[in-house]
Amino acid sequence: MLVHFFSSEGWQAWGLDGEPLIPERMPVLFDDDFLFEDEGGPRATRAVNAWLRTLPSSGAPSPNSWRRTRWRLGTG
């Protein structure tokens, strides 16, 4: 598993209609092959990413809190 801390830098060149809604430095998990699902359906990374997206509204609004969460998940 790989962890990436999102940055919207350069989003205008991504072909999007508007600025991404993902908060800056929000952690995003990827499997080593960068897929979020396979023949068996969604992978665990999709569930973890869904949970990570709840952090700002669940009492952890700071990117510093998100980094500490990463250590508890064992990804860092």
A tleap script that builds the chain and sets N, CA, C and O, in Angstrom:
source leaprc.protein.ff14SB
mol = sequence {
  NMET LEU VAL HIE PHE PHE SER SER GLU GLY
  TRP GLN ALA TRP GLY LEU ASP GLY GLU PRO
  LEU ILE PRO GLU ARG MET PRO VAL LEU PHE
  ASP ASP ASP PHE LEU PHE GLU ASP GLU GLY
  GLY PRO ARG ALA THR ARG ALA VAL ASN ALA
  TRP LEU ARG THR LEU PRO SER SER GLY ALA
  PRO SER PRO ASN SER TRP ARG ARG THR ARG
  TRP ARG LEU GLY THR CGLY
}
set mol.1.N position { 0.831 -1.168 0.000 }
set mol.1.CA position { 0.000 0.000 0.000 }
set mol.1.C position { 0.881 1.239 0.000 }
set mol.1.O position { 1.926 1.274 0.650 }
set mol.2.N position { 0.453 2.244 -0.728 }
set mol.2.CA position { 1.162 3.518 -0.796 }
set mol.2.C position { 0.248 4.599 -0.254 }
set mol.2.O position { -0.967 4.547 -0.444 }
set mol.3.N position { 0.833 5.584 0.424 }
set mol.3.CA position { 0.049 6.717 0.898 }
set mol.3.C position { 0.563 7.962 0.186 }
set mol.3.O position { 1.769 8.161 0.040 }
set mol.4.N position { -0.370 8.788 -0.250 }
set mol.4.CA position { -0.059 10.047 -0.926 }
set mol.4.C position { -0.841 11.141 -0.220 }
set mol.4.O position { -1.997 10.939 0.153 }
set mol.5.N position { -0.228 12.283 -0.036 }
set mol.5.CA position { -0.920 13.414 0.565 }
set mol.5.C position { -1.294 14.370 -0.565 }
set mol.5.O position { -0.425 14.982 -1.186 }
set mol.6.N position { -2.590 14.491 -0.824 }
set mol.6.CA position { -3.111 15.201 -1.974 }
set mol.6.C position { -2.656 16.651 -2.034 }
set mol.6.O position { -2.569 17.335 -1.015 }
set mol.7.N position { -2.367 17.104 -3.247 }
set mol.7.CA position { -2.088 18.508 -3.522 }
set mol.7.C position { -2.836 18.884 -4.790 }
set mol.7.O position { -2.779 18.160 -5.785 }
set mol.8.N position { -3.531 19.999 -4.763 }
set mol.8.CA position { -4.263 20.448 -5.941 }
set mol.8.C position { -3.401 21.320 -6.853 }
set mol.8.O position { -3.900 21.873 -7.833 }
set mol.9.N position { -2.132 21.443 -6.541 }
set mol.9.CA position { -1.240 22.263 -7.356 }
set mol.9.C position { -1.321 21.826 -8.824 }
set mol.9.O position { -1.146 20.650 -9.141 }
set mol.10.N position { -1.585 22.778 -9.701 }
set mol.10.CA position { -1.656 22.500 -11.127 }
set mol.10.C position { -2.970 21.904 -11.590 }
set mol.10.O position { -3.049 21.391 -12.706 }
set mol.11.N position { -4.024 21.957 -10.748 }
set mol.11.CA position { -5.292 21.300 -11.094 }
set mol.11.C position { -5.902 21.857 -12.380 }
set mol.11.O position { -6.669 21.157 -13.042 }
set mol.12.N position { -5.586 23.084 -12.745 }
set mol.12.CA position { -6.155 23.676 -13.960 }
set mol.12.C position { -5.754 22.883 -15.207 }
set mol.12.O position { -6.477 22.895 -16.203 }
set mol.13.N position { -4.622 22.203 -15.162 }
set mol.13.CA position { -4.141 21.420 -16.310 }
set mol.13.C position { -4.708 19.996 -16.326 }
set mol.13.O position { -4.381 19.226 -17.230 }
set mol.14.N position { -5.541 19.627 -15.361 }
set mol.14.CA position { -6.067 18.259 -15.263 }
set mol.14.C position { -7.327 18.047 -16.086 }
set mol.14.O position { -7.832 16.926 -16.143 }
set mol.15.N position { -7.849 19.081 -16.723 }
set mol.15.CA position { -9.049 18.941 -17.524 }
set mol.15.C position { -10.323 18.860 -16.694 }
set mol.15.O position { -11.316 18.288 -17.144 }
set mol.16.N position { -10.310 19.419 -15.500 }
set mol.16.CA position { -11.485 19.406 -14.621 }
set mol.16.C position { -12.339 20.647 -14.853 }
set mol.16.O position { -11.851 21.669 -15.337 }
set mol.17.N position { -13.612 20.546 -14.504 }
set mol.17.CA position { -14.516 21.692 -14.621 }
set mol.17.C position { -14.324 22.700 -13.498 }
set mol.17.O position { -14.678 23.870 -13.650 }
set mol.18.N position { -13.775 22.267 -12.384 }
set mol.18.CA position { -13.565 23.150 -11.245 }
set mol.18.C position { -12.495 22.601 -10.332 }
set mol.18.O position { -12.000 21.492 -10.532 }
set mol.19.N position { -12.141 23.379 -9.330 }
set mol.19.CA position { -11.106 22.966 -8.382 }
set mol.19.C position { -11.543 21.710 -7.626 }
set mol.19.O position { -12.700 21.605 -7.221 }
set mol.20.N position { -10.632 20.765 -7.436 }
set mol.20.CA position { -10.984 19.535 -6.701 }
set mol.20.C position { -11.487 19.855 -5.297 }
set mol.20.O position { -11.043 20.816 -4.669 }
set mol.21.N position { -12.419 19.037 -4.816 }
set mol.21.CA position { -12.992 19.228 -3.485 }
set mol.21.C position { -12.192 18.531 -2.399 }
set mol.21.O position { -12.490 18.697 -1.216 }
set mol.22.N position { -11.196 17.765 -2.768 }
set mol.22.CA position { -10.365 17.062 -1.790 }
set mol.22.C position { -9.523 18.090 -1.036 }
set mol.22.O position { -8.851 18.906 -1.667 }
set mol.23.N position { -9.543 18.073 0.293 }
set mol.23.CA position { -8.738 19.025 1.060 }
set mol.23.C position { -7.242 18.823 0.814 }
set mol.23.O position { -6.777 17.704 0.602 }
set mol.24.N position { -6.510 19.922 0.847 }
set mol.24.CA position { -5.054 19.856 0.716 }
set mol.24.C position { -4.467 18.946 1.789 }
set mol.24.O position { -4.883 18.971 2.948 }
set mol.25.N position { -3.504 18.152 1.379 }
set mol.25.CA position { -2.763 17.221 2.241 }
set mol.25.C position { -3.624 16.093 2.795 }
set mol.25.O position { -3.222 15.426 3.748 }
set mol.26.N position { -4.813 15.866 2.211 }
set mol.26.CA position { -5.656 14.734 2.604 }
set mol.26.C position { -4.944 13.448 2.196 }
set mol.26.O position { -4.545 13.320 1.038 }
set mol.27.N position { -4.773 12.497 3.105 }
set mol.27.CA position { -4.129 11.240 2.728 }
set mol.27.C position { -5.028 10.420 1.809 }
set mol.27.O position { -6.243 10.358 2.000 }
set mol.28.N position { -4.419 9.798 0.819 }
set mol.28.CA position { -5.100 8.906 -0.113 }
set mol.28.C position { -4.266 7.643 -0.208 }
set mol.28.O position { -3.063 7.717 -0.461 }
set mol.29.N position { -4.883 6.482 -0.009 }
set mol.29.CA position { -4.175 5.205 -0.093 }
set mol.29.C position { -4.351 4.584 -1.468 }
set mol.29.O position { -5.419 4.667 -2.074 }
set mol.30.N position { -3.276 3.958 -1.949 }
set mol.30.CA position { -3.282 3.245 -3.227 }
set mol.30.C position { -2.691 1.864 -3.008 }
set mol.30.O position { -1.766 1.700 -2.212 }
set mol.31.N position { -3.215 0.882 -3.703 }
set mol.31.CA position { -2.521 -0.401 -3.768 }
set mol.31.C position { -1.336 -0.234 -4.708 }
set mol.31.O position { -1.297 0.711 -5.496 }
set mol.32.N position { -0.380 -1.137 -4.632 }
set mol.32.CA position { 0.833 -1.020 -5.443 }
set mol.32.C position { 0.551 -0.963 -6.943 }
set mol.32.O position { 1.365 -0.425 -7.694 }
set mol.33.N position { -0.578 -1.502 -7.394 }
set mol.33.CA position { -0.899 -1.473 -8.827 }
set mol.33.C position { -1.837 -0.312 -9.189 }
set mol.33.O position { -2.305 -0.227 -10.325 }
set mol.34.N position { -2.108 0.566 -8.241 }
set mol.34.CA position { -2.924 1.770 -8.421 }
set mol.34.C position { -4.376 1.488 -8.809 }
set mol.34.O position { -5.042 2.368 -9.354 }
set mol.35.N position { -4.877 0.295 -8.546 }
set mol.35.CA position { -6.275 -0.029 -8.816 }
set mol.35.C position { -7.084 0.065 -7.526 }
set mol.35.O position { -6.577 -0.238 -6.445 }
set mol.36.N position { -8.341 0.483 -7.642 }
set mol.36.CA position { -9.224 0.569 -6.489 }
set mol.36.C position { -10.244 -0.554 -6.478 }
set mol.36.O position { -10.981 -0.714 -5.505 }
set mol.37.N position { -10.294 -1.336 -7.555 }
set mol.37.CA position { -11.166 -2.506 -7.601 }
set mol.37.C position { -10.600 -3.490 -8.607 }
set mol.37.O position { -9.781 -3.137 -9.457 }
set mol.38.N position { -11.050 -4.728 -8.496 }
set mol.38.CA position { -10.643 -5.776 -9.435 }
set mol.38.C position { -11.832 -6.700 -9.663 }
set mol.38.O position { -12.967 -6.328 -9.363 }
set mol.39.N position { -11.591 -7.902 -10.190 }
set mol.39.CA position { -12.691 -8.825 -10.503 }
set mol.39.C position { -13.588 -9.086 -9.301 }
set mol.39.O position { -14.794 -9.280 -9.456 }
set mol.40.N position { -13.011 -9.092 -8.114 }
set mol.40.CA position { -13.763 -9.368 -6.896 }
set mol.40.C position { -14.542 -8.180 -6.363 }
set mol.40.O position { -15.246 -8.301 -5.360 }
set mol.41.N position { -14.429 -7.033 -7.019 }
set mol.41.CA position { -15.132 -5.837 -6.572 }
set mol.41.C position { -14.189 -4.824 -5.951 }
set mol.41.O position { -12.982 -4.867 -6.190 }
set mol.42.N position { -14.735 -3.906 -5.150 }
set mol.42.CA position { -13.907 -2.863 -4.532 }
set mol.42.C position { -12.867 -3.465 -3.586 }
set mol.42.O position { -13.123 -4.452 -2.898 }
set mol.43.N position { -11.712 -2.854 -3.574 }
set mol.43.CA position { -10.639 -3.270 -2.673 }
set mol.43.C position { -10.741 -2.517 -1.347 }
set mol.43.O position { -11.470 -1.532 -1.225 }
set mol.44.N position { -10.008 -2.994 -0.380 }
set mol.44.CA position { -10.025 -2.381 0.958 }
set mol.44.C position { -9.602 -0.918 0.923 }
set mol.44.O position { -10.063 -0.122 1.741 }
set mol.45.N position { -8.727 -0.553 -0.020 }
set mol.45.CA position { -8.282 0.840 -0.088 }
set mol.45.C position { -9.456 1.791 -0.335 }
set mol.45.O position { -9.430 2.931 0.128 }
set mol.46.N position { -10.476 1.338 -1.054 }
set mol.46.CA position { -11.648 2.200 -1.270 }
set mol.46.C position { -12.364 2.464 0.042 }
set mol.46.O position { -12.783 3.592 0.298 }
set mol.47.N position { -12.509 1.454 0.869 }
set mol.47.CA position { -13.169 1.639 2.164 }
set mol.47.C position { -12.340 2.548 3.071 }
set mol.47.O position { -12.890 3.418 3.746 }
set mol.48.N position { -11.042 2.354 3.087 }
set mol.48.CA position { -10.180 3.196 3.928 }
set mol.48.C position { -10.204 4.634 3.427 }
set mol.48.O position { -10.264 5.561 4.235 }
set mol.49.N position { -10.158 4.842 2.107 }
set mol.49.CA position { -10.216 6.201 1.570 }
set mol.49.C position { -11.546 6.869 1.888 }
set mol.49.O position { -11.582 8.069 2.160 }
set mol.50.N position { -12.639 6.115 1.859 }
set mol.50.CA position { -13.944 6.673 2.234 }
set mol.50.C position { -13.910 7.126 3.692 }
set mol.50.O position { -14.424 8.192 4.032 }
set mol.51.N position { -13.306 6.315 4.541 }
set mol.51.CA position { -13.183 6.691 5.955 }
set mol.51.C position { -12.279 7.919 6.106 }
set mol.51.O position { -12.598 8.824 6.877 }
set mol.52.N position { -11.164 7.960 5.384 }
set mol.52.CA position { -10.251 9.106 5.475 }
set mol.52.C position { -10.968 10.403 5.098 }
set mol.52.O position { -10.709 11.447 5.697 }
set mol.53.N position { -11.864 10.347 4.114 }
set mol.53.CA position { -12.593 11.549 3.693 }
set mol.53.C position { -13.522 12.065 4.784 }
set mol.53.O position { -13.947 13.219 4.729 }
set mol.54.N position { -13.848 11.237 5.776 }
set mol.54.CA position { -14.711 11.692 6.871 }
set mol.54.C position { -13.925 12.403 7.972 }
set mol.54.O position { -14.528 13.031 8.842 }
set mol.55.N position { -12.618 12.319 7.954 }
set mol.55.CA position { -11.823 12.892 9.042 }
set mol.55.C position { -12.104 14.372 9.295 }
set mol.55.O position { -12.276 14.755 10.452 }
set mol.56.N position { -12.159 15.225 8.260 }
set mol.56.CA position { -12.393 16.649 8.551 }
set mol.56.C position { -13.712 16.920 9.272 }
set mol.56.O position { -13.797 17.868 10.053 }
set mol.57.N position { -14.733 16.113 9.028 }
set mol.57.CA position { -16.028 16.344 9.679 }
set mol.57.C position { -16.233 15.473 10.914 }
set mol.57.O position { -17.298 15.502 11.530 }
set mol.58.N position { -15.217 14.702 11.273 }
set mol.58.CA position { -15.335 13.794 12.421 }
set mol.58.C position { -14.414 14.181 13.565 }
set mol.58.O position { -14.004 13.329 14.353 }
set mol.59.N position { -14.090 15.460 13.659 }
set mol.59.CA position { -13.276 15.920 14.774 }
set mol.59.C position { -11.782 15.923 14.501 }
set mol.59.O position { -10.998 16.120 15.429 }
set mol.60.N position { -11.364 15.714 13.267 }
set mol.60.CA position { -9.942 15.762 12.915 }
set mol.60.C position { -9.774 16.680 11.698 }
set mol.60.O position { -9.414 16.208 10.619 }
set mol.61.N position { -10.029 17.987 11.859 }
set mol.61.CA position { -10.019 18.891 10.714 }
set mol.61.C position { -8.633 19.284 10.218 }
set mol.61.O position { -8.507 19.837 9.126 }
set mol.62.N position { -7.602 19.013 10.990 }
set mol.62.CA position { -6.257 19.474 10.656 }
set mol.62.C position { -5.445 18.416 9.908 }
set mol.62.O position { -5.475 17.242 10.276 }
set mol.63.N position { -4.719 18.820 8.861 }
set mol.63.CA position { -3.811 17.878 8.201 }
set mol.63.C position { -2.808 17.244 9.159 }
set mol.63.O position { -2.360 16.120 8.932 }
set mol.64.N position { -2.446 17.962 10.240 }
set mol.64.CA position { -1.544 17.362 11.228 }
set mol.64.C position { -2.200 16.153 11.886 }
set mol.64.O position { -1.522 15.169 12.182 }
set mol.65.N position { -3.506 16.213 12.117 }
set mol.65.CA position { -4.238 15.068 12.668 }
set mol.65.C position { -4.214 13.906 11.688 }
set mol.65.O position { -4.084 12.751 12.094 }
set mol.66.N position { -4.337 14.206 10.399 }
set mol.66.CA position { -4.353 13.154 9.387 }
set mol.66.C position { -3.020 12.433 9.342 }
set mol.66.O position { -2.980 11.217 9.159 }
set mol.67.N position { -1.934 13.161 9.504 }
set mol.67.CA position { -0.609 12.517 9.504 }
set mol.67.C position { -0.464 11.576 10.694 }
set mol.67.O position { 0.095 10.487 10.562 }
set mol.68.N position { -0.968 11.991 11.861 }
set mol.68.CA position { -0.906 11.111 13.033 }
set mol.68.C position { -1.752 9.865 12.803 }
set mol.68.O position { -1.375 8.779 13.244 }
set mol.69.N position { -2.882 10.000 12.125 }
set mol.69.CA position { -3.730 8.860 11.820 }
set mol.69.C position { -2.969 7.860 10.956 }
set mol.69.O position { -3.138 6.650 11.105 }
set mol.70.N position { -2.144 8.359 10.063 }
set mol.70.CA position { -1.361 7.493 9.185 }
set mol.70.C position { -0.512 6.528 10.005 }
set mol.70.O position { -0.406 5.353 9.655 }
set mol.71.N position { 0.093 7.004 11.088 }
set mol.71.CA position { 0.937 6.118 11.892 }
set mol.71.C position { 0.106 5.037 12.564 }
set mol.71.O position { 0.565 3.902 12.694 }
set mol.72.N position { -1.105 5.364 12.993 }
set mol.72.CA position { -1.955 4.352 13.615 }
set mol.72.C position { -2.395 3.297 12.603 }
set mol.72.O position { -2.632 2.146 12.969 }
set mol.73.N position { -2.507 3.688 11.320 }
set mol.73.CA position { -2.885 2.735 10.291 }
set mol.73.C position { -1.725 1.823 9.901 }
set mol.73.O position { -1.915 0.809 9.230 }
set mol.74.N position { -0.503 2.205 10.340 }
set mol.74.CA position { 0.660 1.379 10.031 }
set mol.74.C position { 1.174 1.580 8.615 }
set mol.74.O position { 1.839 0.700 8.070 }
set mol.75.N position { 0.873 2.739 8.005 }
set mol.75.CA position { 1.320 2.960 6.637 }
set mol.75.C position { 2.509 3.901 6.574 }
set mol.75.O position { 2.914 4.297 5.481 }
set mol.76.N position { 3.080 4.273 7.713 }
set mol.76.CA position { 4.155 5.252 7.622 }
set mol.76.C position { 5.291 5.011 8.491 }
set mol.76.O position { 6.248 5.784 8.484 }
savepdb mol mol.pdb
quit
